[in-house]
PDB file of C-alpha atoms and ligand atoms in Angstrom:
ATOM      1  CA  MET A 134       0.016   0.059   0.048  1.00 47.00           C
ATOM      2  CA  PRO A 135       1.429   2.993  -1.134  1.00 48.00           C
ATOM      3  CA  ASN A 136       0.272   5.344   1.967  1.00 66.00           C
ATOM      4  CA  GLU A 137       2.618   3.038   4.375  1.00 74.00           C
ATOM      5  CA  VAL A 138       5.783   4.186   3.167  1.00 87.00           C
ATOM      6  CA  VAL A 139       7.347   6.514   5.545  1.00 90.00           C
ATOM      7  CA  PHE A 140      10.102   8.926   4.579  1.00 94.00           C
ATOM      8  CA  ASP A 141      13.127   9.910   6.526  1.00 95.00           C
ATOM      9  CA  ARG A 142      13.127  13.539   5.782  1.00 95.00           C
ATOM     10  CA  ASP A 143      16.096  14.165   7.612  1.00 96.00           C
ATOM     11  CA  GLU A 144      18.168  12.000   5.636  1.00 96.00           C
ATOM     12  CA  ILE A 145      16.391  13.356   2.180  1.00 96.00           C
ATOM     13  CA  GLU A 146      17.334  16.869   3.406  1.00 95.00           C
ATOM     14  CA  ARG A 147      21.044  15.827   4.182  1.00 95.00           C
ATOM     15  CA  ARG A 148      21.157  14.302   0.732  1.00 95.00           C
ATOM     16  CA  CYS A 149      19.772  17.183  -1.199  1.00 93.00           C
ATOM     17  CA  GLU A 150      22.087  19.653   1.106  1.00 91.00           C
ATOM     18  CA  GLU A 151      24.869  17.478  -0.131  1.00 91.00           C
ATOM     19  CA  TYR A 152      24.059  17.803  -3.657  1.00 89.00           C
ATOM     20  CA  PHE A 153      23.488  21.485  -3.106  1.00 87.00           C
ATOM     21  CA  SER A 154      26.925  21.877  -1.688  1.00 86.00           C
ATOM     22  CA  ILE A 155      28.475  20.683  -5.128  1.00 84.00           C
ATOM     23  CA  TYR A 156      27.732  24.325  -6.121  1.00 82.00           C
ATOM     24  CA  ASP A 157      29.735  25.747  -3.386  1.00 79.00           C
ATOM     25  CA  MET A 158      32.660  25.691  -5.834  1.00 81.00           C
ATOM     26  CA  THR A 159      30.933  28.512  -7.827  1.00 84.00           C
ATOM     27  CA  GLN A 160      31.606  31.988  -7.582  1.00 83.00           C
ATOM     28  CA  LYS A 161      30.447  35.626  -7.075  1.00 86.00           C
ATOM     29  CA  ARG A 162      27.079  36.076  -8.800  1.00 83.00           C
ATOM     30  CA  THR A 163      26.907  32.351 -10.060  1.00 85.00           C
ATOM     31  CA  ARG A 164      27.227  31.243  -6.186  1.00 87.00           C
ATOM     32  CA  GLU A 165      24.920  33.811  -4.953  1.00 85.00           C
ATOM     33  CA  MET A 166      22.277  32.663  -7.519  1.00 85.00           C
ATOM     34  CA  CYS A 167      22.761  29.017  -6.419  1.00 87.00           C
ATOM     35  CA  ILE A 168      22.577  29.760  -2.745  1.00 88.00           C
ATOM     36  CA  ALA A 169      19.288  31.660  -3.307  1.00 87.00           C
ATOM     37  CA  LYS A 170      17.973  28.725  -5.310  1.00 89.00           C
ATOM     38  CA  THR A 171      18.980  26.521  -2.272  1.00 91.00           C
ATOM     39  CA  GLU A 172      17.277  28.920   0.096  1.00 92.00           C
ATOM     40  CA  HIS A 173      14.232  28.802  -1.934  1.00 93.00           C
ATOM     41  CA  SER A 174      13.987  25.351  -2.457  1.00 94.00           C
ATOM     42  CA  ARG A 175      13.911  24.993   1.609  1.00 95.00           C
ATOM     43  CA  ILE A 176      11.246  27.544   2.027  1.00 95.00           C
ATOM     44  CA  VAL A 177       9.259  26.517  -0.591  1.00 96.00           C
ATOM     45  CA  ALA A 178       9.277  23.008   0.867  1.00 97.00           C
ATOM     46  CA  SER A 179       8.331  24.439   4.322  1.00 96.00           C
ATOM     47  CA  ASN A 180       5.413  26.622   2.935  1.00 95.00           C
ATOM     48  CA  CYS A 181       3.932  23.502   1.110  1.00 96.00           C
ATOM     49  CA  GLU A 182       3.891  21.651   4.062  1.00 96.00           C
ATOM     50  CA  ASP A 183       1.762  24.032   5.879  1.00 95.00           C
ATOM     51  CA  ILE A 184      -0.441  24.367   2.878  1.00 95.00           C
ATOM     52  CA  ALA A 185      -0.933  20.776   2.649  1.00 96.00           C
ATOM     53  CA  LYS A 186      -1.664  20.724   6.538  1.00 95.00           C
ATOM     54  CA  GLY A 187      -4.307  23.270   5.543  1.00 93.00           C
ATOM     55  CA  GLN A 188      -5.909  21.404   2.964  1.00 92.00           C
ATOM     56  CA  GLY A 189      -6.172  18.326   4.995  1.00 94.00           C
ATOM     57  CA  PHE A 190      -3.599  16.019   3.625  1.00 96.00           C
ATOM     58  CA  ASP A 191      -2.419  13.101   5.717  1.00 95.00           C
ATOM     59  CA  ARG A 192       1.154  12.201   6.859  1.00 95.00           C
ATOM     60  CA  TYR A 193       1.941  10.298   3.695  1.00 95.00           C
ATOM     61  CA  ASN A 194       1.030  13.153   1.318  1.00 96.00           C
ATOM     62  CA  ILE A 195       2.289  16.014   3.347  1.00 97.00           C
ATOM     63  CA  ASP A 196       5.825  14.066   3.027  1.00 97.00           C
ATOM     64  CA  LEU A 197       5.282  13.647  -0.529  1.00 97.00           C
ATOM     65  CA  ALA A 198       4.681  17.337  -1.076  1.00 97.00           C
ATOM     66  CA  TRP A 199       7.332  18.330   0.945  1.00 98.00           C
ATOM     67  CA  ILE A 200       9.792  15.883  -1.109  1.00 98.00           C
ATOM     68  CA  ILE A 201       8.704  17.230  -4.271  1.00 98.00           C
ATOM     69  CA  CYS A 202       9.068  20.839  -3.221  1.00 97.00           C
ATOM     70  CA  GLU A 203      12.809  20.097  -2.179  1.00 96.00           C
ATOM     71  CA  LEU A 204      13.445  18.565  -5.438  1.00 97.00           C
ATOM     72  CA  HIS A 205      11.465  21.087  -7.829  1.00 96.00           C
ATOM     73  CA  ASP A 206      14.262  23.273  -8.506  1.00 94.00           C
ATOM     74  CA  PHE A 207      16.971  21.033  -9.217  1.00 93.00           C
ATOM     75  CA  GLY A 208      17.301  21.895 -13.048  1.00 91.00           C
ATOM     76  CA  ARG A 209      18.202  25.603 -11.832  1.00 89.00           C
ATOM     77  CA  PHE A 210      21.704  24.804 -10.781  1.00 87.00           C
ATOM     78  CA  GLY A 211      22.799  23.597 -14.287  1.00 85.00           C
ATOM     79  CA  GLN A 212      20.697  26.414 -16.105  1.00 85.00           C
ATOM     80  CA  ILE A 213      22.619  28.893 -13.723  1.00 85.00           C
ATOM     81  CA  ILE A 214      26.088  27.488 -14.248  1.00 84.00           C
ATOM     82  CA  VAL A 215      25.488  27.598 -18.093  1.00 84.00           C
ATOM     83  CA  THR A 216      23.653  30.314 -18.915  1.00 83.00           C
ATOM     84  CA  HIS A 217      24.097  32.613 -15.735  1.00 82.00           C
ATOM     85  CA  SER A 218      20.474  33.449 -15.589  1.00 79.00           C
ATOM     86  CA  PHE A 219      17.108  32.149 -14.617  1.00 79.00           C
ATOM     87  CA  GLN A 220      15.471  32.726 -18.033  1.00 77.00           C
ATOM     88  CA  ASP A 221      13.798  29.598 -19.509  1.00 78.00           C
ATOM     89  CA  THR A 222      14.621  29.942 -23.007  1.00 76.00           C
ATOM     90  CA  GLY A 223      14.959  27.160 -25.836  1.00 72.00           C
ATOM     91  CA  ARG A 224      16.341  24.097 -24.464  1.00 75.00           C
ATOM     92  CA  TRP A 225      16.823  25.710 -20.853  1.00 80.00           C
ATOM     93  CA  ASN A 226      13.675  24.819 -19.326  1.00 89.00           C
ATOM     94  CA  HIS A 227      14.602  24.231 -15.658  1.00 92.00           C
ATOM     95  CA  ALA A 228      11.639  22.469 -14.692  1.00 94.00           C
ATOM     96  CA  HIS A 229      12.003  19.942 -17.475  1.00 94.00           C
ATOM     97  CA  LEU A 230      15.813  19.683 -17.039  1.00 93.00           C
ATOM     98  CA  GLY A 231      15.219  18.653 -13.185  1.00 95.00           C
ATOM     99  CA  ALA A 232      12.764  16.169 -14.087  1.00 97.00           C
ATOM    100  CA  SER A 233      14.953  14.696 -16.308  1.00 95.00           C
ATOM    101  CA  LEU A 234      17.699  14.631 -14.283  1.00 95.00           C
ATOM    102  CA  LEU A 235      15.885  13.375 -11.230  1.00 97.00           C
ATOM    103  CA  PHE A 236      13.498  10.861 -12.836  1.00 97.00           C
ATOM    104  CA  LYS A 237      14.921   9.962 -16.333  1.00 95.00           C
ATOM    105  CA  HIS A 238      18.473   9.782 -15.193  1.00 96.00           C
ATOM    106  CA  GLY A 239      17.833   8.306 -11.590  1.00 93.00           C
ATOM    107  CA  LEU A 240      19.113  11.158  -9.150  1.00 95.00           C
ATOM    108  CA  VAL A 241      15.843  10.229  -6.981  1.00 96.00           C
ATOM    109  CA  ASP A 242      17.262   7.011  -6.259  1.00 95.00           C
ATOM    110  CA  ASP A 243      20.411   8.588  -4.521  1.00 95.00           C
ATOM    111  CA  LEU A 244      18.108  11.451  -2.879  1.00 96.00           C
ATOM    112  CA  ILE A 245      15.266   9.285  -1.467  1.00 96.00           C
ATOM    113  CA  PRO A 246      16.324   6.127   0.647  1.00 94.00           C
ATOM    114  CA  ASN A 247      13.109   4.264  -0.008  1.00 92.00           C
ATOM    115  CA  TRP A 248      12.433   5.404  -3.595  1.00 95.00           C
ATOM    116  CA  ASN A 249      11.763   1.937  -4.440  1.00 93.00           C
ATOM    117  CA  GLU A 250       9.016   1.471  -2.125  1.00 93.00           C
ATOM    118  CA  ILE A 251       7.012   4.249  -3.504  1.00 95.00           C
ATOM    119  CA  ASP A 252       4.242   3.260  -5.703  1.00 94.00           C
ATOM    120  CA  GLU A 253       4.658   3.604  -9.416  1.00 95.00           C
ATOM    121  CA  ASP A 254       1.790   6.169  -9.768  1.00 95.00           C
ATOM    122  CA  ASP A 255       3.169   8.155  -7.229  1.00 96.00           C
ATOM    123  CA  ARG A 256       6.504   8.245  -8.756  1.00 97.00           C
ATOM    124  CA  ILE A 257       4.913   9.411 -11.542  1.00 97.00           C
ATOM    125  CA  VAL A 258       2.818  11.961  -9.590  1.00 97.00           C
ATOM    126  CA  MET A 259       6.512  13.326  -8.083  1.00 98.00           C
ATOM    127  CA  GLU A 260       7.931  13.399 -11.981  1.00 98.00           C
ATOM    128  CA  LYS A 261       4.808  15.412 -13.503  1.00 98.00           C
ATOM    129  CA  ALA A 262       4.671  18.061 -10.471  1.00 98.00           C
ATOM    130  CA  VAL A 263       8.521  19.015 -10.844  1.00 98.00           C
ATOM    131  CA  TYR A 264       8.032  18.744 -14.962  1.00 97.00           C
ATOM    132  CA  HIS A 265       4.836  21.171 -14.826  1.00 96.00           C
ATOM    133  CA  HIS A 266       5.789  23.313 -11.942  1.00 94.00           C
ATOM    134  CA  SER A 267       6.473  26.393 -13.870  1.00 89.00           C
ATOM    135  CA  ASP A 268       3.619  25.928 -16.754  1.00 87.00           C
ATOM    136  CA  PHE A 269       1.456  28.790 -17.281  1.00 80.00           C
ATOM    137  CA  HIS A 270      -1.500  26.338 -17.995  1.00 85.00           C
ATOM    138  CA  LEU A 271      -1.238  22.983 -16.851  1.00 92.00           C
ATOM    139  CA  PRO A 272      -2.228  19.908 -19.312  1.00 94.00           C
ATOM    140  CA  GLU A 273      -5.879  18.952 -19.543  1.00 94.00           C
ATOM    141  CA  ASN A 274      -5.255  15.263 -19.244  1.00 94.00           C
ATOM    142  CA  LEU A 275      -3.461  14.977 -15.554  1.00 96.00           C
ATOM    143  CA  THR A 276      -5.546  12.804 -13.279  1.00 97.00           C
ATOM    144  CA  PRO A 277      -6.929  14.544 -10.128  1.00 97.00           C
ATOM    145  CA  ARG A 278      -4.061  13.021  -8.210  1.00 97.00           C
ATOM    146  CA  LYS A 279      -1.668  14.537 -10.544  1.00 97.00           C
ATOM    147  CA  ARG A 280      -3.459  17.759 -10.814  1.00 97.00           C
ATOM    148  CA  THR A 281      -3.681  18.349  -7.088  1.00 96.00           C
ATOM    149  CA  PHE A 282      -0.118  17.805  -6.654  1.00 97.00           C
ATOM    150  CA  CYS A 283       1.028  20.016  -9.421  1.00 97.00           C
ATOM    151  CA  ARG A 284      -0.998  22.842  -8.238  1.00 95.00           C
ATOM    152  CA  LEU A 285       0.189  22.335  -4.767  1.00 96.00           C
ATOM    153  CA  ILE A 286       3.824  22.565  -5.664  1.00 96.00           C
ATOM    154  CA  GLN A 287       2.946  25.597  -8.082  1.00 94.00           C
ATOM    155  CA  GLU A 288       1.196  27.579  -5.226  1.00 93.00           C
ATOM    156  CA  ALA A 289       4.022  26.618  -2.754  1.00 94.00           C
ATOM    157  CA  ASP A 290       6.634  27.976  -5.393  1.00 93.00           C
ATOM    158  CA  GLN A 291       4.681  31.066  -5.561  1.00 90.00           C
ATOM    159  CA  THR A 292       4.369  31.866  -2.003  1.00 91.00           C
ATOM    160  CA  ASP A 293       7.900  32.312  -2.080  1.00 92.00           C
ATOM    161  CA  ILE A 294       8.158  34.836  -5.155  1.00 87.00           C
ATOM    162  CA  PHE A 295       7.027  37.860  -2.694  1.00 92.00           C
ATOM    163  CA  ARG A 296       9.806  36.786  -0.156  1.00 92.00           C
ATOM    164  CA  THR A 297      12.326  37.111  -3.054  1.00 87.00           C
ATOM    165  CA  ILE A 298      11.181  40.432  -4.193  1.00 89.00           C
ATOM    166  CA  VAL A 299      11.225  41.999  -0.923  1.00 92.00           C
ATOM    167  CA  LYS A 300      14.576  40.601  -0.171  1.00 88.00           C
ATOM    168  CA  ALA A 301      16.369  41.638  -3.370  1.00 83.00           C
ATOM    169  CA  GLY A 302      14.928  45.179  -3.057  1.00 85.00           C
ATOM    170  CA  TRP A 303      13.666  47.552  -5.603  1.00 88.00           C
ATOM    171  CA  LYS A 304      17.055  48.321  -7.483  1.00 83.00           C
ATOM    172  CA  THR A 305      17.624  44.889  -7.967  1.00 80.00           C
ATOM    173  CA  ILE A 306      14.436  43.435  -9.090  1.00 82.00           C
ATOM    174  CA  TYR A 307      13.135  46.823 -11.205  1.00 84.00           C
ATOM    175  CA  GLY A 308      16.600  48.324 -12.191  1.00 83.00           C
ATOM    176  CA  HIS A 309      14.973  51.514 -10.747  1.00 88.00           C
ATOM    177  CA  THR A 310      15.005  53.268  -7.300  1.00 91.00           C
ATOM    178  CA  LYS A 311      11.655  53.053  -5.083  1.00 93.00           C
ATOM    179  CA  GLU A 312      11.246  56.990  -5.858  1.00 95.00           C
ATOM    180  CA  GLU A 313      11.173  56.320  -9.460  1.00 94.00           C
ATOM    181  CA  ILE A 314       8.640  53.606  -9.333  1.00 94.00           C
ATOM    182  CA  LEU A 315       6.387  55.557  -6.920  1.00 96.00           C
ATOM    183  CA  ASP A 316       6.522  58.719  -9.068  1.00 96.00           C
ATOM    184  CA  SER A 317       5.298  56.672 -12.156  1.00 96.00           C
ATOM    185  CA  ASP A 318       1.702  55.708 -13.216  1.00 96.00           C
ATOM    186  CA  PHE A 319      -0.207  52.316 -13.967  1.00 96.00           C
ATOM    187  CA  SER A 320      -1.050  51.737 -17.506  1.00 95.00           C
ATOM    188  CA  ASP A 321      -4.768  50.637 -18.210  1.00 94.00           C
ATOM    189  CA  ALA A 322      -4.199  47.310 -19.537  1.00 93.00           C
ATOM    190  CA  ILE A 323      -2.503  46.250 -16.510  1.00 94.00           C
ATOM    191  CA  VAL A 324      -4.897  47.869 -14.163  1.00 96.00           C
ATOM    192  CA  GLN A 325      -7.876  46.098 -16.260  1.00 95.00           C
ATOM    193  CA  ALA A 326      -6.161  42.454 -16.341  1.00 94.00           C
ATOM    194  CA  PHE A 327      -5.588  43.426 -12.504  1.00 96.00           C
ATOM    195  CA  PHE A 328      -9.286  43.622 -11.551  1.00 96.00           C
ATOM    196  CA  ARG A 329     -10.148  40.711 -13.562  1.00 95.00           C
ATOM    197  CA  HIS A 330      -7.595  38.925 -11.405  1.00 93.00           C
ATOM    198  CA  GLU A 331      -5.559  37.777 -13.895  1.00 89.00           C
ATOM    199  CA  LEU A 332      -1.573  37.408 -14.246  1.00 80.00           C
ATOM    200  CA  ALA A 333      -0.369  40.434 -15.987  1.00 78.00           C
ATOM    201  CA  ASP A 334       0.812  39.966 -19.418  1.00 78.00           C
ATOM    202  CA  TYR A 335       4.084  40.908 -19.193  1.00 78.00           C
ATOM    203  CA  SER A 336       4.707  42.299 -22.619  1.00 80.00           C
ATOM    204  CA  LYS A 337       2.116  44.964 -22.086  1.00 83.00           C
ATOM    205  CA  ARG A 338       3.744  46.293 -19.198  1.00 87.00           C
ATOM    206  CA  THR A 339       5.210  49.933 -20.338  1.00 88.00           C
ATOM    207  CA  THR A 340       5.612  52.169 -17.038  1.00 93.00           C
ATOM    208  CA  TYR A 341       7.802  51.304 -13.814  1.00 93.00           C
ATOM    209  CA  ALA A 342       4.734  51.197 -11.895  1.00 95.00           C
ATOM    210  CA  ASP A 343       3.107  48.315 -14.096  1.00 94.00           C
ATOM    211  CA  PHE A 344       6.180  46.203 -13.321  1.00 92.00           C
ATOM    212  CA  HIS A 345       5.098  46.326  -9.576  1.00 94.00           C
ATOM    213  CA  LEU A 346       1.487  45.868 -10.280  1.00 95.00           C
ATOM    214  CA  ALA A 347       2.241  43.003 -12.289  1.00 92.00           C
ATOM    215  CA  HIS A 348       4.412  41.462  -9.366  1.00 92.00           C
ATOM    216  CA  ILE A 349       1.529  42.195  -6.719  1.00 95.00           C
ATOM    217  CA  ALA A 350      -1.197  40.249  -9.204  1.00 94.00           C
ATOM    218  CA  LEU A 351       0.920  36.869  -8.910  1.00 90.00           C
ATOM    219  CA  CYS A 352      -1.430  36.673  -5.747  1.00 93.00           C
ATOM    220  CA  PHE A 353      -4.154  35.868  -8.042  1.00 91.00           C
ATOM    221  CA  GLY A 354      -2.505  32.368  -8.584  1.00 86.00           C
ATOM    222  CA  MET A 355      -3.261  31.246  -5.431  1.00 89.00           C
ATOM    223  CA  GLU A 356      -6.481  29.234  -5.686  1.00 86.00           C
ATOM    224  CA  SER A 357      -6.154  27.454  -2.256  1.00 89.00           C
ATOM    225  CA  LYS A 358      -7.449  29.084   0.720  1.00 91.00           C
ATOM    226  CA  ALA A 359      -4.368  27.649   2.744  1.00 90.00           C
ATOM    227  CA  SER A 360      -1.971  29.368   0.315  1.00 92.00           C
ATOM    228  CA  ARG A 361      -3.702  32.734   0.677  1.00 93.00           C
ATOM    229  CA  HIS A 362      -3.387  32.202   4.459  1.00 92.00           C
ATOM    230  CA  LYS A 363       0.102  31.613   3.896  1.00 92.00           C
ATOM    231  CA  ILE A 364       0.612  34.515   1.910  1.00 93.00           C
ATOM    232  CA  MET A 365      -1.031  36.953   4.434  1.00 93.00           C
ATOM    233  CA  GLU A 366       0.963  35.083   7.279  1.00 92.00           C
ATOM    234  CA  GLN A 367       4.230  35.844   5.612  1.00 92.00           C
ATOM    235  CA  GLY A 368       3.583  39.529   5.060  1.00 94.00           C
ATOM    236  CA  TYR A 369       5.802  39.834   2.120  1.00 95.00           C
ATOM    237  CA  LEU A 370       2.814  41.177  -0.254  1.00 95.00           C
ATOM    238  CA  HIS A 371       1.760  43.510   2.502  1.00 95.00           C
ATOM    239  CA  GLN A 372       5.260  45.041   2.587  1.00 96.00           C
ATOM    240  CA  MET A 373       5.313  45.286  -1.324  1.00 96.00           C
ATOM    241  CA  MET A 374       1.924  47.257  -0.777  1.00 97.00           C
ATOM    242  CA  ASP A 375       2.817  49.518   2.021  1.00 96.00           C
ATOM    243  CA  ILE A 376       4.039  52.411  -0.347  1.00 97.00           C
ATOM    244  CA  GLU A 377       2.310  55.700  -1.132  1.00 97.00           C
ATOM    245  CA  PHE A 378       2.539  56.963  -4.762  1.00 97.00           C
ATOM    246  CA  THR A 379       3.780  60.514  -5.467  1.00 97.00           C
ATOM    247  CA  HIS A 380       0.621  61.768  -7.457  1.00 97.00           C
ATOM    248  CA  PRO A 381      -2.875  61.804  -5.604  1.00 97.00           C
ATOM    249  CA  ALA A 382      -4.819  60.372  -8.978  1.00 96.00           C
ATOM    250  CA  VAL A 383      -2.184  57.126  -9.025  1.00 97.00           C
ATOM    251  CA  GLU A 384      -2.463  56.569  -5.013  1.00 97.00           C
ATOM    252  CA  ASP A 385      -6.177  56.606  -5.365  1.00 97.00           C
ATOM    253  CA  LYS A 386      -5.875  53.746  -7.876  1.00 97.00           C
ATOM    254  CA  PHE A 387      -3.409  52.142  -5.759  1.00 97.00           C
ATOM    255  CA  GLN A 388      -5.659  52.366  -2.645  1.00 97.00           C
ATOM    256  CA  GLN A 389      -8.455  50.326  -4.653  1.00 97.00           C
ATOM    257  CA  ILE A 390      -5.745  48.042  -5.754  1.00 97.00           C
ATOM    258  CA  LYS A 391      -4.854  47.173  -2.159  1.00 97.00           C
ATOM    259  CA  ALA A 392      -8.616  46.808  -1.164  1.00 97.00           C
ATOM    260  CA  GLU A 393      -8.845  44.417  -3.904  1.00 96.00           C
ATOM    261  CA  VAL A 394      -5.973  42.314  -2.839  1.00 96.00           C
ATOM    262  CA  ARG A 395      -7.239  42.158   0.761  1.00 94.00           C
ATOM    263  CA  LYS A 396     -10.659  40.938  -0.529  1.00 94.00           C
ATOM    264  CA  TYR A 397      -9.217  38.463  -2.638  1.00 94.00           C
ATOM    265  CA  LEU A 398      -6.621  37.152   0.090  1.00 92.00           C
ATOM    266  CA  ASN A 399      -9.563  37.203   2.649  1.00 88.00           C
ATOM    267  CA  GLU A 400     -12.129  35.054   0.548  1.00 78.00           C
TER     268      GLU A 400
HETATM  269 FE1  FE2 B 123      11.334  26.716 -10.265  1.00 80.81          FE
END
């Protein structure tokens, strides 16, 4: 019975850390990027555990979700070393690369002590969840269990985006100062998409404020109540909105935007 498998999470974490430590040999920006992804994987796994508990998952399924999150960005490291970027272009789709390394080349067997005891269907659930974690739209033909895990991992991954933005700071994320952003206005197309609760079409961003609003709109990807709760508990999205725009008409729009976010997260 698949649900009787008990995972040694400490050992899995130790083996993942050992794998990540390979990248200590990298230098400067590459090393910083690798360290950031190691930290991201750990935080996403922890957030995922809380969200899975909030959704009423049992111990086995919580552990399965936690493991997938520990593994979900394994493809990032090769991508960073070769391309010095997080951009998924051409053959560098980090999600597909990670799924291939882990499940096709058998890295999971080294990382999970009792990999062979996991039910075949759940091994495929794990592979699919890694493979599709950065998809804009999931494929239609996923089984309900695969879809549940794919969505859970996507949401857990997104809960860490706001931390990443806040920690990096305005200049790093946008290439402009906070003052420059607060002095600009929002484009109609980006505001309209926001109030339809759609993730922004990045190609339509034209002003500095649009870039920030597009990031705030990422909260609309949180379908589950447990993920929304996590976002509120973390407080990073709140920090991103704890600002005041210079021009009164823009600030008025921003007040409505903030009210919409609060309403959505509390639903
Ligand atoms: Fe990722």
